[in-house]
């Protein structure tokens, strides 16, 4: 269990590094897929089967395919070497280090430090997490589901308008 | 060593920091957008970790999963619109380099 956690966490972090480091956009997109797969494995390790599957299907599948499609369509060139690397890298390094130090401080001070994985109650027959999430989605949260449907429609129409030849 | 909440929170924080570094360092608009997605996904990991470690009647707090479902849907819509904007931008400027996109209209 712990070994698998470290394996998948390393996969996710390694993929994330790849996105930042790779100068070729296609390699960056492929590292991103690796990172999303590692994250989906972490979700499944946290017993979030539906969300893990959605992560693979929507993020690693649909969204990244869209990215790759656009990268190849636009024929984005490999990023050339930068002229003023040091200032930007130093700034980014400072911001990121500060963020990591703060995260570590908060995590070591707060009440989350000793929380180990609690055991789940024995599942009743036929009640998976999909079952519970479905009940919540179409029971308590029926209105947000409708709103998200409208949002997707609006996004589709917006994309069609944006992709027209002449923007007015 | 047993897994604690901190393990997951730290991985999520590190992923967020990597995404942040990407947004600050890279110049290609498409890769900036990917790094934004990475930061969003890192926040998702925090949400799932908290829901798994906060049991309600012996089950994870499934409301977090519902929220995640909505976040993923909205992210998909956002990516579609964002990429359409990048394509429109590329059509007028012939570049996706953010340092060369410094005027709004021309």
mmCIF file of C-alpha atoms in Angstrom:
data_model
loop_
_atom_site.group_PDB
_atom_site.id
_atom_site.type_symbol
_atom_site.label_atom_id
_atom_site.label_comp_id
_atom_site.label_asym_id
_atom_site.label_seq_id
_atom_site.Cartn_x
_atom_site.Cartn_y
_atom_site.Cartn_z
ATOM 1 C CA UNK A 1 0.000 0.000 0.000
ATOM 2 C CA UNK A 2 2.684 2.461 1.039
ATOM 3 C CA UNK A 3 4.978 1.304 -1.762
ATOM 4 C CA UNK A 4 2.220 1.826 -4.315
ATOM 5 C CA UNK A 5 1.547 5.292 -2.922
ATOM 6 C CA UNK A 6 5.184 6.288 -3.383
ATOM 7 C CA UNK A 7 5.272 4.750 -6.866
ATOM 8 C CA UNK A 8 2.211 6.620 -8.094
ATOM 9 C CA UNK A 9 3.114 9.860 -6.321
ATOM 10 C CA UNK A 10 6.522 9.706 -8.010
ATOM 11 C CA UNK A 11 4.785 9.061 -11.351
ATOM 12 C CA UNK A 12 2.521 12.091 -10.892
ATOM 13 C CA UNK A 13 5.374 14.368 -9.799
ATOM 14 C CA UNK A 14 7.702 13.091 -12.543
ATOM 15 C CA UNK A 15 5.015 13.758 -15.156
ATOM 16 C CA UNK A 16 4.462 17.237 -13.758
ATOM 17 C CA UNK A 17 8.189 17.960 -13.950
ATOM 18 C CA UNK A 18 8.123 16.782 -17.561
ATOM 19 C CA UNK A 19 5.470 19.372 -18.437
ATOM 20 C CA UNK A 20 7.657 22.167 -17.084
ATOM 21 C CA UNK A 21 10.982 20.883 -18.442
ATOM 22 C CA UNK A 22 10.170 19.504 -21.924
ATOM 23 C CA UNK A 23 10.745 22.100 -24.609
ATOM 24 C CA UNK A 24 8.807 20.117 -27.200
ATOM 25 C CA UNK A 25 5.041 20.729 -26.638
ATOM 26 C CA UNK A 26 4.119 17.164 -27.674
ATOM 27 C CA UNK A 27 6.461 15.667 -25.043
ATOM 28 C CA UNK A 28 5.014 18.080 -22.485
ATOM 29 C CA UNK A 29 1.482 16.928 -23.300
ATOM 30 C CA UNK A 30 2.503 13.263 -23.037
ATOM 31 C CA UNK A 31 4.155 13.903 -19.630
ATOM 32 C CA UNK A 32 0.926 15.570 -18.581
ATOM 33 C CA UNK A 33 -0.979 12.359 -19.434
ATOM 34 C CA UNK A 34 1.526 10.418 -17.297
ATOM 35 C CA UNK A 35 0.938 12.828 -14.428
ATOM 36 C CA UNK A 36 -2.848 12.504 -14.726
ATOM 37 C CA UNK A 37 -2.595 8.704 -14.755
ATOM 38 C CA UNK A 38 -0.504 8.799 -11.570
ATOM 39 C CA UNK A 39 -3.067 11.092 -9.973
ATOM 40 C CA UNK A 40 -5.912 8.787 -11.022
ATOM 41 C CA UNK A 41 -4.071 5.905 -9.316
ATOM 42 C CA UNK A 42 -3.844 8.006 -6.142
ATOM 43 C CA UNK A 43 -7.600 8.654 -6.348
ATOM 44 C CA UNK A 44 -8.238 4.923 -6.632
ATOM 45 C CA UNK A 45 -5.948 4.324 -3.671
ATOM 46 C CA UNK A 46 -8.219 6.712 -1.743
ATOM 47 C CA UNK A 47 -11.220 4.500 -2.675
ATOM 48 C CA UNK A 48 -12.553 7.131 -5.086
ATOM 49 C CA UNK A 49 -13.166 4.735 -7.976
ATOM 50 C CA UNK A 50 -15.613 6.874 -9.936
ATOM 51 C CA UNK A 51 -13.480 9.994 -9.675
ATOM 52 C CA UNK A 52 -10.336 8.060 -10.637
ATOM 53 C CA UNK A 53 -12.092 6.675 -13.706
ATOM 54 C CA UNK A 54 -13.396 10.133 -14.617
ATOM 55 C CA UNK A 55 -9.876 11.496 -14.258
ATOM 56 C CA UNK A 56 -8.593 8.958 -16.796
ATOM 57 C CA UNK A 57 -11.525 9.348 -19.182
ATOM 58 C CA UNK A 58 -12.006 13.121 -19.106
ATOM 59 C CA UNK A 59 -8.560 14.498 -18.233
ATOM 60 C CA UNK A 60 -6.112 11.957 -19.651
ATOM 61 C CA UNK A 61 -8.512 11.042 -22.444
ATOM 62 C CA UNK A 62 -10.603 13.932 -23.694
ATOM 63 C CA UNK A 63 -8.786 17.047 -22.491
ATOM 64 C CA UNK A 64 -5.248 15.911 -23.330
ATOM 65 C CA UNK A 65 -6.342 14.616 -26.742
ATOM 66 C CA UNK A 66 -7.791 18.082 -27.365
ATOM 67 C CA UNK A 67 -4.464 19.623 -26.338
ATOM 68 C CA UNK A 68 -2.455 17.289 -28.584
ATOM 69 C CA UNK A 69 -4.883 17.949 -31.429
ATOM 70 C CA UNK A 70 -4.412 21.722 -31.112
ATOM 71 C CA UNK A 71 -0.612 21.404 -30.734
ATOM 72 C CA UNK A 72 -0.421 19.402 -33.962
ATOM 73 C CA UNK A 73 -2.982 21.593 -35.741
ATOM 74 C CA UNK A 74 -1.118 24.808 -34.940
ATOM 75 C CA UNK A 75 2.255 23.190 -35.613
ATOM 76 C CA UNK A 76 3.698 24.813 -32.472
ATOM 77 C CA UNK A 77 7.474 24.993 -32.798
ATOM 78 C CA UNK A 78 9.906 23.709 -30.193
ATOM 79 C CA UNK A 79 10.532 26.593 -27.786
ATOM 80 C CA UNK A 80 13.900 28.204 -28.510
ATOM 81 C CA UNK A 81 16.427 28.914 -25.784
ATOM 82 C CA UNK A 82 15.518 31.998 -23.788
ATOM 83 C CA UNK A 83 17.534 35.206 -23.652
ATOM 84 C CA UNK A 84 17.115 36.223 -20.012
ATOM 85 C CA UNK A 85 16.805 32.917 -18.247
ATOM 86 C CA UNK A 86 18.310 33.712 -14.852
ATOM 87 C CA UNK A 87 15.902 36.407 -13.647
ATOM 88 C CA UNK A 88 12.771 34.454 -14.503
ATOM 89 C CA UNK A 89 14.146 31.177 -13.183
ATOM 90 C CA UNK A 90 15.261 32.814 -9.952
ATOM 91 C CA UNK A 91 11.851 34.451 -9.489
ATOM 92 C CA UNK A 92 9.993 31.234 -10.202
ATOM 93 C CA UNK A 93 12.343 29.280 -7.940
ATOM 94 C CA UNK A 94 11.812 31.746 -5.093
ATOM 95 C CA UNK A 95 8.019 31.632 -5.410
ATOM 96 C CA UNK A 96 7.925 27.845 -5.595
ATOM 97 C CA UNK A 97 10.356 27.359 -2.706
ATOM 98 C CA UNK A 98 8.338 29.754 -0.561
ATOM 99 C CA UNK A 99 5.172 27.838 -1.425
ATOM 100 C CA UNK A 100 6.737 24.467 -0.577
ATOM 101 C CA UNK A 101 8.192 25.754 2.706
ATOM 102 C CA UNK A 102 4.804 27.186 3.698
ATOM 103 C CA UNK A 103 3.083 23.905 2.787
ATOM 104 C CA UNK A 104 5.542 21.923 4.884
ATOM 105 C CA UNK A 105 5.163 24.333 7.809
ATOM 106 C CA UNK A 106 1.370 24.219 7.726
ATOM 107 C CA UNK A 107 1.320 20.445 7.377
ATOM 108 C CA UNK A 108 3.737 19.872 10.266
ATOM 109 C CA UNK A 109 1.920 22.312 12.594
ATOM 110 C CA UNK A 110 -1.695 21.469 11.806
ATOM 111 C CA UNK A 111 -3.864 18.661 13.109
ATOM 112 C CA UNK A 112 -3.473 16.605 9.948
ATOM 113 C CA UNK A 113 -0.065 15.168 10.831
ATOM 114 C CA UNK A 114 -1.059 11.994 12.665
ATOM 115 C CA UNK A 115 -4.206 11.146 10.705
ATOM 116 C CA UNK A 116 -3.852 7.630 9.322
ATOM 117 C CA UNK A 117 -6.132 6.099 6.709
ATOM 118 C CA UNK A 118 -9.389 5.197 8.549
ATOM 119 C CA UNK A 119 -10.947 1.863 7.674
ATOM 120 C CA UNK A 120 -14.199 2.001 5.773
ATOM 121 C CA UNK A 121 -17.357 0.384 7.104
ATOM 122 C CA UNK A 122 -18.185 -2.883 5.352
ATOM 123 C CA UNK A 123 -20.065 -1.971 2.180
ATOM 124 C CA UNK A 124 -23.674 -3.102 1.923
ATOM 125 C CA UNK A 125 -24.372 -5.356 -1.038
ATOM 126 C CA UNK A 126 -24.724 -3.471 -4.318
ATOM 127 C CA UNK A 127 -23.713 -0.091 -2.872
ATOM 128 C CA UNK A 128 -20.525 1.065 -4.574
ATOM 129 C CA UNK A 129 -19.301 4.637 -4.522
ATOM 130 C CA UNK A 130 -20.970 5.160 -7.909
ATOM 131 C CA UNK A 131 -24.263 4.267 -6.238
ATOM 132 C CA UNK A 132 -23.838 6.864 -3.477
ATOM 133 C CA UNK A 133 -22.560 9.593 -5.797
ATOM 134 C CA UNK A 134 -25.428 8.935 -8.201
ATOM 135 C CA UNK A 135 -27.952 9.275 -5.395
ATOM 136 C CA UNK A 136 -26.400 12.593 -4.338
ATOM 137 C CA UNK A 137 -26.129 13.890 -7.923
ATOM 138 C CA UNK A 138 -29.710 13.204 -8.888
ATOM 139 C CA UNK A 139 -31.168 13.798 -5.432
ATOM 140 C CA UNK A 140 -29.600 16.585 -3.420
ATOM 141 C CA UNK A 141 -27.638 18.181 -6.248
ATOM 142 C CA UNK A 142 -30.140 17.976 -9.116
ATOM 143 C CA UNK A 143 -30.102 21.732 -9.754
ATOM 144 C CA UNK A 144 -26.283 22.033 -10.143
ATOM 145 C CA UNK A 145 -26.413 19.120 -12.616
ATOM 146 C CA UNK A 146 -28.891 21.068 -14.750
ATOM 147 C CA UNK A 147 -26.772 24.210 -14.490
ATOM 148 C CA UNK A 148 -23.650 22.317 -15.554
ATOM 149 C CA UNK A 149 -25.597 20.988 -18.530
ATOM 150 C CA UNK A 150 -26.444 24.559 -19.570
ATOM 151 C CA UNK A 151 -22.809 25.555 -19.005
ATOM 152 C CA UNK A 152 -21.607 22.792 -21.359
ATOM 153 C CA UNK A 153 -24.102 23.930 -23.997
ATOM 154 C CA UNK A 154 -22.932 27.544 -23.608
ATOM 155 C CA UNK A 155 -19.293 26.420 -23.897
ATOM 156 C CA UNK A 156 -20.072 24.461 -27.076
ATOM 157 C CA UNK A 157 -21.829 27.438 -28.672
ATOM 158 C CA UNK A 158 -19.031 29.746 -27.540
ATOM 159 C CA UNK A 159 -16.363 27.518 -29.095
ATOM 160 C CA UNK A 160 -18.250 27.428 -32.402
ATOM 161 C CA UNK A 161 -18.532 31.229 -32.408
ATOM 162 C CA UNK A 162 -14.841 31.641 -31.525
ATOM 163 C CA UNK A 163 -13.736 29.239 -34.258
ATOM 164 C CA UNK A 164 -15.550 31.134 -37.016
ATOM 165 C CA UNK A 165 -13.338 32.665 -39.653
ATOM 166 C CA UNK A 166 -14.266 36.281 -38.961
ATOM 167 C CA UNK A 167 -14.526 37.439 -35.368
ATOM 168 C CA UNK A 168 -16.901 40.403 -35.168
ATOM 169 C CA UNK B 1 5.251 3.463 7.747
ATOM 170 C CA UNK B 2 1.536 3.962 7.480
ATOM 171 C CA UNK B 3 -0.024 6.414 5.063
ATOM 172 C CA UNK B 4 -1.260 9.629 6.632
ATOM 173 C CA UNK B 5 -3.265 12.539 5.334
ATOM 174 C CA UNK B 6 -0.051 14.534 5.158
ATOM 175 C CA UNK B 7 1.391 12.215 2.498
ATOM 176 C CA UNK B 8 -1.422 13.039 0.111
ATOM 177 C CA UNK B 9 -1.519 16.728 1.008
ATOM 178 C CA UNK B 10 2.191 17.036 0.411
ATOM 179 C CA UNK B 11 2.023 15.353 -3.004
ATOM 180 C CA UNK B 12 -0.824 17.664 -3.928
ATOM 181 C CA UNK B 13 1.106 20.720 -2.710
ATOM 182 C CA UNK B 14 4.181 19.669 -4.662
ATOM 183 C CA UNK B 15 2.126 19.159 -7.832
ATOM 184 C CA UNK B 16 0.593 22.596 -7.352
ATOM 185 C CA UNK B 17 4.072 24.095 -6.928
ATOM 186 C CA UNK B 18 5.265 22.362 -10.119
ATOM 187 C CA UNK B 19 2.287 23.789 -12.002
ATOM 188 C CA UNK B 20 3.004 27.240 -10.559
ATOM 189 C CA UNK B 21 6.653 26.985 -11.621
ATOM 190 C CA UNK B 22 5.512 26.057 -15.125
ATOM 191 C CA UNK B 23 3.195 29.061 -15.338
ATOM 192 C CA UNK B 24 6.024 31.345 -14.244
ATOM 193 C CA UNK B 25 8.806 29.879 -16.377
ATOM 194 C CA UNK B 26 7.280 28.748 -19.657
ATOM 195 C CA UNK B 27 6.380 31.076 -22.519
ATOM 196 C CA UNK B 28 4.320 28.821 -24.754
ATOM 197 C CA UNK B 29 0.635 29.636 -24.191
ATOM 198 C CA UNK B 30 -0.448 26.004 -24.655
ATOM 199 C CA UNK B 31 2.003 24.788 -22.019
ATOM 200 C CA UNK B 32 0.954 27.570 -19.642
ATOM 201 C CA UNK B 33 -2.602 26.326 -20.041
ATOM 202 C CA UNK B 34 -1.507 22.734 -19.332
ATOM 203 C CA UNK B 35 0.249 23.892 -16.157
ATOM 204 C CA UNK B 36 -2.968 25.616 -15.050
ATOM 205 C CA UNK B 37 -4.774 22.304 -15.531
ATOM 206 C CA UNK B 38 -2.092 20.613 -13.436
ATOM 207 C CA UNK B 39 -2.705 23.061 -10.586
ATOM 208 C CA UNK B 40 -6.445 22.422 -10.803
ATOM 209 C CA UNK B 41 -5.922 18.655 -10.689
ATOM 210 C CA UNK B 42 -3.599 19.020 -7.681
ATOM 211 C CA UNK B 43 -6.383 20.841 -5.837
ATOM 212 C CA UNK B 44 -8.694 17.931 -6.731
ATOM 213 C CA UNK B 45 -6.311 15.526 -5.031
ATOM 214 C CA UNK B 46 -6.568 17.552 -1.800
ATOM 215 C CA UNK B 47 -10.344 17.380 -1.975
ATOM 216 C CA UNK B 48 -10.420 13.593 -2.415
ATOM 217 C CA UNK B 49 -7.836 13.079 0.338
ATOM 218 C CA UNK B 50 -9.852 15.130 2.830
ATOM 219 C CA UNK B 51 -13.050 13.302 1.905
ATOM 220 C CA UNK B 52 -11.383 9.901 2.410
ATOM 221 C CA UNK B 53 -9.919 10.886 5.775
ATOM 222 C CA UNK B 54 -13.168 12.407 7.036
ATOM 223 C CA UNK B 55 -15.576 9.489 7.227
ATOM 224 C CA UNK B 56 -19.319 10.028 7.584
ATOM 225 C CA UNK B 57 -21.032 6.883 8.939
ATOM 226 C CA UNK B 58 -18.048 4.780 7.914
ATOM 227 C CA UNK B 59 -18.060 6.072 4.341
ATOM 228 C CA UNK B 60 -16.026 8.819 2.669
ATOM 229 C CA UNK B 61 -17.790 12.185 2.463
ATOM 230 C CA UNK B 62 -19.252 11.685 -1.003
ATOM 231 C CA UNK B 63 -20.237 15.338 -1.370
ATOM 232 C CA UNK B 64 -16.569 15.977 -2.181
ATOM 233 C CA UNK B 65 -16.782 13.487 -5.044
ATOM 234 C CA UNK B 66 -19.861 15.265 -6.363
ATOM 235 C CA UNK B 67 -17.987 18.571 -6.199
ATOM 236 C CA UNK B 68 -15.107 16.944 -8.049
ATOM 237 C CA UNK B 69 -17.500 15.720 -10.724
ATOM 238 C CA UNK B 70 -18.588 19.325 -11.261
ATOM 239 C CA UNK B 71 -14.995 20.592 -11.220
ATOM 240 C CA UNK B 72 -13.983 18.095 -13.911
ATOM 241 C CA UNK B 73 -16.987 19.081 -16.057
ATOM 242 C CA UNK B 74 -16.259 22.788 -15.718
ATOM 243 C CA UNK B 75 -12.560 22.155 -16.440
ATOM 244 C CA UNK B 76 -13.494 20.362 -19.660
ATOM 245 C CA UNK B 77 -15.675 23.297 -20.742
ATOM 246 C CA UNK B 78 -12.950 25.743 -19.778
ATOM 247 C CA UNK B 79 -10.310 23.873 -21.773
ATOM 248 C CA UNK B 80 -12.541 23.838 -24.853
ATOM 249 C CA UNK B 81 -13.133 27.590 -24.699
ATOM 250 C CA UNK B 82 -9.500 28.356 -23.802
ATOM 251 C CA UNK B 83 -8.136 26.325 -26.705
ATOM 252 C CA UNK B 84 -10.596 28.008 -29.076
ATOM 253 C CA UNK B 85 -9.299 31.383 -27.888
ATOM 254 C CA UNK B 86 -5.692 30.226 -28.391
ATOM 255 C CA UNK B 87 -6.532 29.077 -31.936
ATOM 256 C CA UNK B 88 -8.189 32.450 -32.674
ATOM 257 C CA UNK B 89 -5.125 34.205 -31.261
ATOM 258 C CA UNK B 90 -2.795 32.051 -33.368
ATOM 259 C CA UNK B 91 -4.805 32.943 -36.457
ATOM 260 C CA UNK B 92 -4.175 36.658 -35.987
ATOM 261 C CA UNK B 93 -0.654 36.588 -34.509
ATOM 262 C CA UNK B 94 0.864 33.391 -35.965
ATOM 263 C CA UNK B 95 2.472 32.669 -32.582
ATOM 264 C CA UNK B 96 1.671 31.132 -29.193
ATOM 265 C CA UNK B 97 4.571 32.839 -27.434
ATOM 266 C CA UNK B 98 3.228 34.978 -24.575
ATOM 267 C CA UNK B 99 6.117 37.438 -24.805
ATOM 268 C CA UNK B 100 5.098 38.267 -28.383
ATOM 269 C CA UNK B 101 1.438 38.753 -27.481
ATOM 270 C CA UNK B 102 1.529 42.144 -25.816
ATOM 271 C CA UNK B 103 -1.239 44.047 -27.587
ATOM 272 C CA UNK B 104 -4.939 43.280 -27.422
ATOM 273 C CA UNK B 105 -6.240 44.051 -30.882
ATOM 274 C CA UNK B 106 -3.589 44.293 -33.583
#
